[in-house]
XYZ file of C-alpha atoms in Angstrom:
452
model
C 5.795 0.609 -5.965
C 5.506 1.418 -2.323
C 8.204 0.913 0.325
C 6.847 -2.410 1.697
C 8.929 -5.583 0.908
C 6.810 -7.655 -1.428
C 9.141 -10.349 -2.446
C 7.357 -12.898 -0.587
C 3.930 -11.331 -0.626
C 2.045 -14.549 -1.267
C 3.598 -16.151 1.815
C 2.834 -13.109 3.847
C -0.643 -13.119 2.935
C -0.914 -16.685 3.568
C 0.634 -16.453 7.059
C -1.864 -13.589 7.889
C -4.893 -15.783 6.918
C -3.796 -18.776 8.747
C -2.960 -16.814 12.066
C -6.035 -14.506 11.975
C -8.746 -14.795 14.608
C -12.221 -13.176 14.713
C -11.414 -11.190 17.904
C -8.594 -9.419 15.836
C -11.235 -7.973 13.584
C -12.824 -4.692 15.045
C -16.287 -4.933 16.138
C -17.475 -2.273 13.476
C -15.814 -4.163 10.630
C -17.570 -7.358 11.861
C -20.906 -5.441 11.811
C -20.211 -4.283 8.221
C -19.356 -8.005 7.347
C -22.963 -9.023 8.580
C -24.535 -6.210 6.593
C -22.723 -7.623 3.483
C -23.991 -11.074 4.172
C -27.478 -9.831 4.668
C -27.368 -8.091 1.368
C -25.773 -11.281 -0.299
C -28.358 -13.571 0.996
C -31.102 -11.459 -0.242
C -29.533 -11.038 -3.663
C -28.954 -14.946 -3.861
C -32.599 -15.529 -3.147
C -33.784 -12.830 -5.522
C -31.744 -14.435 -8.442
C -32.505 -18.033 -7.461
C -35.449 -18.076 -9.933
C -33.704 -16.411 -12.947
C -33.582 -18.365 -16.190
C -29.731 -18.467 -15.995
C -30.046 -20.752 -12.931
C -32.419 -23.070 -14.618
C -30.074 -23.295 -17.587
C -27.151 -24.071 -15.454
C -28.869 -26.743 -13.412
C -30.211 -28.369 -16.435
C -26.910 -28.387 -18.188
C -24.488 -29.173 -15.178
C -26.706 -31.149 -12.830
C -26.595 -34.461 -14.554
C -22.729 -34.448 -14.229
C -22.724 -33.365 -10.520
C -21.515 -35.612 -7.602
C -23.539 -36.725 -4.621
C -26.328 -34.172 -3.731
C -25.216 -33.241 -0.304
C -25.058 -29.533 -0.665
C -27.956 -26.958 -0.600
C -28.404 -24.139 -3.054
C -29.549 -20.913 -1.646
C -33.256 -20.311 -2.891
C -33.641 -23.645 -4.655
C -35.094 -26.863 -3.523
C -32.807 -28.891 -5.569
C -29.617 -30.388 -4.006
C -26.211 -30.964 -5.677
C -22.538 -31.328 -4.865
C -20.624 -28.508 -2.902
C -18.618 -27.251 -5.949
C -21.686 -26.908 -8.258
C -23.630 -25.342 -5.290
C -20.836 -22.676 -5.138
C -21.239 -21.974 -8.936
C -24.954 -21.741 -8.679
C -24.860 -19.415 -5.579
C -22.481 -17.328 -7.463
C -24.806 -17.008 -10.432
C -27.955 -16.293 -8.505
C -26.271 -13.606 -6.277
C -25.115 -11.708 -9.086
C -27.358 -12.307 -12.103
C -29.519 -9.206 -11.125
C -26.368 -6.972 -10.588
C -27.839 -6.130 -7.158
C -24.985 -7.321 -5.007
C -22.408 -5.103 -3.205
C -19.749 -3.152 -5.018
C -16.551 -1.555 -3.741
C -16.142 2.015 -5.681
C -12.109 1.788 -5.315
C -12.014 -1.119 -7.679
C -15.567 -1.886 -8.800
C -15.528 -5.442 -7.615
C -18.454 -7.280 -6.236
C -16.494 -8.833 -3.351
C -19.038 -10.813 -1.455
C -20.563 -13.110 -4.134
C -17.548 -15.133 -4.999
C -16.369 -15.569 -1.301
C -19.815 -16.165 0.399
C -21.128 -18.257 -2.557
C -18.368 -20.850 -1.753
C -18.702 -20.461 2.007
C -22.381 -21.119 2.125
C -22.122 -24.142 -0.080
C -19.348 -25.627 2.110
C -21.365 -24.781 5.448
C -24.452 -26.525 3.949
C -22.532 -29.835 4.151
C -20.249 -29.214 7.090
C -20.768 -28.282 10.632
C -19.445 -24.741 10.639
C -19.819 -22.233 13.525
C -21.264 -18.817 12.498
C -18.262 -17.015 13.950
C -15.898 -19.157 11.961
C -17.783 -18.435 8.666
C -17.772 -14.733 9.580
C -14.058 -14.707 10.085
C -13.429 -16.738 6.865
C -15.747 -14.320 4.997
C -13.799 -11.331 6.405
C -10.513 -12.755 5.342
C -11.898 -13.414 1.885
C -13.326 -10.044 1.573
C -10.011 -8.411 2.679
C -7.967 -10.454 0.302
C -10.223 -9.633 -2.765
C -10.340 -5.860 -1.815
C -6.497 -5.542 -1.220
C -5.580 -7.317 -4.453
C -8.391 -5.342 -6.396
C -7.042 -2.006 -4.934
C -3.328 -3.095 -5.855
C -4.148 -3.688 -9.585
C -6.940 -1.093 -10.166
C -7.391 0.421 -12.707
C -4.968 -1.241 -15.081
C -6.279 -4.688 -14.531
C -9.877 -3.564 -15.012
C -9.042 -1.238 -18.021
C -7.495 -4.213 -19.659
C -10.834 -5.899 -19.817
C -10.809 -8.222 -17.018
C -13.849 -8.518 -14.818
C -12.343 -8.342 -11.516
C -15.167 -9.961 -9.763
C -14.181 -13.133 -11.419
C -10.563 -12.648 -11.867
C -9.742 -11.454 -8.353
C -12.723 -12.980 -6.419
C -11.248 -16.439 -6.859
C -8.464 -15.333 -4.419
C -11.096 -14.632 -1.835
C -12.921 -17.908 -2.168
C -9.766 -19.855 -1.931
C -8.314 -18.212 1.130
C -11.869 -18.260 2.834
C -12.486 -22.076 2.190
C -8.887 -22.716 3.080
C -9.352 -21.087 6.458
C -12.448 -23.264 7.210
C -10.481 -26.415 6.067
C -7.644 -25.344 8.557
C -4.849 -25.124 5.906
C -1.446 -24.637 7.202
C 0.774 -21.807 5.693
C 2.276 -23.838 2.857
C -1.112 -25.218 1.938
C -2.490 -21.560 1.850
C 0.269 -20.547 -0.477
C -0.699 -23.331 -2.815
C -4.269 -22.444 -2.557
C -3.458 -18.830 -3.490
C -1.241 -20.135 -6.344
C -4.087 -22.526 -7.604
C -6.527 -19.500 -7.468
C -4.100 -17.263 -9.425
C -3.747 -19.719 -12.486
C -7.665 -20.030 -12.690
C -8.081 -16.113 -12.572
C -10.490 -15.343 -15.382
C -13.481 -13.103 -16.381
C -13.884 -10.765 -19.253
C -15.880 -7.400 -19.355
C -17.035 -8.254 -22.785
C -19.676 -10.524 -21.131
C -21.474 -7.611 -19.476
C -25.141 -7.677 -20.416
C -25.345 -11.513 -20.710
C -25.643 -14.438 -18.356
C -21.992 -14.935 -18.600
C -21.413 -11.994 -16.310
C -22.924 -13.859 -13.423
C -20.907 -16.958 -14.294
C -17.861 -15.183 -13.237
C -18.454 -14.837 -9.574
C -19.967 -18.298 -9.633
C -16.922 -19.827 -11.338
C -14.464 -18.054 -9.128
C -16.305 -19.340 -6.011
C -16.141 -22.785 -7.542
C -12.520 -22.536 -8.507
C -11.534 -20.928 -5.245
C -13.173 -23.875 -3.250
C -11.447 -26.250 -5.632
C -8.010 -24.655 -5.056
C -8.460 -24.994 -1.379
C -9.355 -28.613 -1.557
C -6.418 -29.386 -3.773
C -4.083 -27.750 -1.606
C -5.323 -29.435 1.400
C -4.355 -32.792 -0.308
C -0.850 -31.434 -1.173
C -1.415 -30.331 -4.696
C 1.399 -27.908 -5.275
C 1.470 -24.479 -6.908
C 4.184 -21.861 -7.438
C 5.117 -19.951 -4.336
C 5.127 -16.407 -5.793
C 1.585 -16.455 -7.367
C 0.910 -12.621 -6.793
C 4.358 -11.171 -6.878
C 6.376 -13.386 -9.296
C 7.700 -11.955 -12.711
C 5.074 -14.314 -14.381
C 2.499 -14.093 -11.477
C -0.822 -12.782 -11.361
C -0.035 -8.985 -11.151
C 2.740 -8.903 -13.796
C 0.725 -10.952 -16.332
C -2.770 -9.440 -15.844
C -1.850 -5.716 -15.089
C 0.377 -3.327 -16.896
C 0.543 -1.280 -13.625
C 0.236 -2.221 -10.039
C 1.334 -1.465 -6.407
C 1.575 -4.746 -4.547
C 2.595 -2.846 -1.364
C -1.115 -2.089 -1.038
C -1.899 -5.804 -0.400
C 0.407 -5.782 2.546
C 0.135 -2.423 4.139
C -1.762 -2.586 7.280
C -2.700 -6.172 6.920
C -4.074 -7.535 10.165
C -4.631 -4.091 11.523
C -6.597 -2.239 8.907
C -9.955 -3.506 7.288
C -11.568 -2.323 4.245
C -15.227 -3.100 5.025
C -16.254 0.515 5.266
C -15.372 1.053 1.576
C -18.165 -1.468 0.604
C -21.638 -0.160 -0.944
C -24.949 -1.809 -1.289
C -27.119 -1.258 -4.345
C -30.615 0.267 -4.266
C -30.983 -0.464 -7.859
C -30.187 -3.863 -9.700
C -27.785 -2.703 -12.292
C -24.329 -1.406 -12.977
C -23.449 0.912 -10.055
C -22.018 3.715 -12.345
C -25.557 4.469 -13.678
C -27.070 4.694 -10.342
C -26.573 8.470 -10.306
C -28.537 8.792 -13.454
C -31.350 6.705 -12.195
C -31.417 8.670 -8.817
C -31.506 12.020 -10.455
C -34.081 11.080 -13.027
C -36.502 9.708 -10.364
C -35.848 12.935 -8.385
C -36.633 15.123 -11.329
C -39.860 13.213 -12.223
C -41.047 13.464 -8.781
C -40.306 17.193 -8.293
C -41.656 18.404 -11.587
C -44.416 15.816 -12.205
C -42.719 15.097 -15.592
C -45.018 13.224 -18.001
C -42.533 11.094 -19.993
C -44.870 11.285 -23.146
C -43.964 14.988 -23.500
C -40.099 14.736 -23.267
C -38.356 16.130 -26.247
C -34.656 15.509 -25.197
C -32.586 14.309 -22.313
C -28.977 15.360 -22.035
C -26.664 13.797 -19.415
C -23.187 14.721 -18.338
C -21.428 11.643 -16.785
C -18.006 10.395 -15.920
C -16.174 8.649 -18.821
C -16.319 5.277 -17.184
C -20.153 5.504 -17.550
C -19.812 5.654 -21.301
C -16.995 3.023 -21.160
C -19.266 0.503 -19.254
C -22.776 1.370 -20.090
C -23.106 2.855 -23.410
C -25.611 0.436 -24.747
C -28.434 2.167 -26.478
C -29.779 -0.441 -28.879
C -30.841 -2.988 -26.539
C -33.322 -5.815 -26.486
C -33.064 -7.724 -23.132
C -33.224 -6.750 -19.387
C -29.694 -7.988 -18.845
C -28.552 -5.370 -21.564
C -30.554 -2.691 -19.780
C -28.450 -3.104 -16.680
C -25.556 -1.639 -18.646
C -27.421 1.046 -20.483
C -27.066 4.776 -19.174
C -29.971 5.589 -21.718
C -32.264 2.924 -20.239
C -31.293 4.339 -16.761
C -32.531 7.674 -17.692
C -35.662 6.225 -19.429
C -36.839 4.233 -16.354
C -36.289 7.115 -13.916
C -38.305 9.399 -16.103
C -40.962 6.951 -17.281
C -41.671 4.850 -14.131
C -40.064 6.897 -11.288
C -38.506 3.593 -9.884
C -35.816 1.061 -10.520
C -36.573 -2.267 -9.176
C -36.275 -5.750 -10.819
C -39.359 -5.141 -12.822
C -37.518 -2.177 -14.658
C -34.782 -4.536 -15.808
C -36.865 -7.219 -17.677
C -37.080 -7.857 -21.313
C -40.653 -6.465 -21.183
C -39.399 -3.065 -19.592
C -36.666 -2.746 -22.107
C -38.951 -3.192 -25.130
C -41.844 -1.107 -23.725
C -42.832 1.459 -26.457
C -42.547 4.542 -24.233
C -39.309 3.361 -22.667
C -37.764 2.950 -26.005
C -39.027 6.349 -27.112
C -37.580 8.192 -24.193
C -34.303 6.060 -24.529
C -33.812 7.260 -28.152
C -34.044 10.888 -26.998
C -31.149 10.560 -24.304
C -27.708 11.778 -25.097
C -24.816 11.279 -22.726
C -21.577 13.223 -22.826
C -18.591 12.075 -21.053
C -16.793 14.753 -18.866
C -13.605 13.946 -17.077
C -14.512 16.561 -14.494
C -17.438 14.433 -13.309
C -16.973 11.901 -10.553
C -18.276 8.385 -11.032
C -20.948 9.017 -8.266
C -22.409 12.231 -9.818
C -24.416 13.219 -12.936
C -25.892 16.376 -14.435
C -29.294 15.731 -16.082
C -31.276 18.275 -18.443
C -34.679 17.234 -19.554
C -36.351 19.420 -22.335
C -40.116 19.080 -22.734
C -42.197 19.486 -25.797
C -43.769 22.590 -24.329
C -40.421 24.413 -24.044
C -39.961 23.794 -20.378
C -36.480 22.586 -19.174
C -35.760 20.774 -15.883
C -32.244 20.027 -14.578
C -30.482 18.647 -11.718
C -26.885 18.153 -10.567
C -26.603 15.217 -8.397
C -23.242 15.015 -6.462
C -23.820 11.619 -4.648
C -26.276 8.745 -5.615
C -28.269 6.885 -3.106
C -26.320 3.678 -1.871
C -22.973 5.010 -2.316
C -20.467 5.890 0.562
C -21.895 9.324 1.245
C -25.581 8.147 1.179
C -25.357 4.431 2.421
C -28.339 2.240 2.772
C -29.373 1.833 6.481
C -29.851 -1.590 7.991
C -33.677 -1.225 7.570
C -33.233 -0.585 3.869
C -31.203 -3.528 3.431
C -33.908 -5.608 5.239
C -36.452 -4.126 2.932
C -34.363 -4.882 -0.184
C -34.025 -8.504 1.233
C -37.830 -8.839 1.743
C -38.495 -7.678 -1.836
C -36.272 -10.378 -3.281
C -37.274 -13.249 -1.042
C -40.687 -13.904 -2.527
C -40.216 -17.694 -2.823
C -40.152 -18.007 1.044
C -43.124 -17.633 3.614
C -42.847 -14.078 5.508
C -42.204 -15.819 8.781
C -39.120 -17.828 7.105
C -37.915 -14.653 5.529
C -37.930 -12.808 9.003
C -36.232 -15.840 10.735
C -33.615 -15.852 7.867
C -32.929 -12.177 8.316
C -32.551 -12.526 12.013
C -30.236 -15.423 11.679
C -28.088 -13.337 9.266
C -27.629 -10.633 11.882
C -26.955 -13.065 14.634
C -24.447 -15.041 12.515
C -21.671 -14.861 15.152
C -23.885 -16.754 17.707
C -25.082 -19.477 15.452
C -23.585 -22.906 16.440
C -24.150 -24.478 13.033
C -24.634 -22.440 9.852
C -26.606 -25.370 8.329
C -29.623 -23.967 10.362
C -29.251 -20.630 8.585
C -28.832 -22.314 5.135
C -32.009 -24.422 5.717
C -33.945 -21.146 6.186
C -32.863 -20.072 2.741
C -34.207 -23.139 1.099
C -37.994 -23.251 -0.087
C -40.040 -25.805 1.878
C -37.154 -26.644 4.129
C -37.389 -23.875 6.677
């Protein structure tokens, strides 16, 4: 444990959230917050037509409340809590959303999914939503860092189990909760903490940020009405950290609270899949391009990867696009066969393509503790006896090679195919100008087909 007094950590976090003002957040951190929201909005639009969304709407829509809220990328309206769940599913179902390498959480999906559902119903200034998002992001990242890697290694999907805290404090900030109510909101979030890594490769993975958005929103609503919760949800002997982590340092949550922000440890994905296989994709694309590799002549592919890659993405016998997002073997195959890795490379069709399957079966992956999680060594042996190899130290999109604003906008446009081009450009501009928007409902309307 660190030297910081954490005996009343939940109250300390609540006090910070209640007192925080946007002007306290440095301009560079606010800019990175807007980059994250641009990325989020594009991902939510990109996933809005996924089969998982259709199923969730068909299953849960008949039980929803009054249809007052908008769902990003969909024409249907529903109640705000269900809209939160749906926004979370759509923004994460392609695994294209942001990731913090310090804890492997997708921090924006659970927080922003709840916020935009709320803001589609209530008049919210863009500056207020940006602040609420910043506080939610900071909460998720700090709790994630404090409990990583033990919490994650135990099998929890932290985007769900920790994202719920961010959604609760963000909605709580918009609701104007006082410090005691915010403590209750954090407690109600803690007792709903959930999400299992066993769900990776299925629709249930995207359910995690959706459910954490919905649960966090619910926690704030209940707390506003006086629904009580334990006062030591984070630090108590039977609280979140003690129950869900075998090792943790809660001082990380409090250190620099209000003076140091973690936005610059966020990353944006160039490929719609698990971030730890990005180096393999990047390296294989580079090899294919440099040596004009004909995948039909590949005899063997040998990968040297960080152990976490095998732990997370060791699926070789796969049949669906969702499974392909967690297969280092499929990652190598698409890079070498197609030389790209967009949404089309993670469909059922791509996974079951004959040449893709052939190359995938010829890939071997060795876990090497000396390899960083952002690196890979690839060796490709050809039938004609030639060998091509590459050692990649840092993959595209990570902290050392971040996506530019222009690349984020291009990624947005590639996903927003259900909107007219003029509406897409207006929506991108609105996201960048969030601080100056007087009512976020204007922005949300631009994210709805036929409404912009």
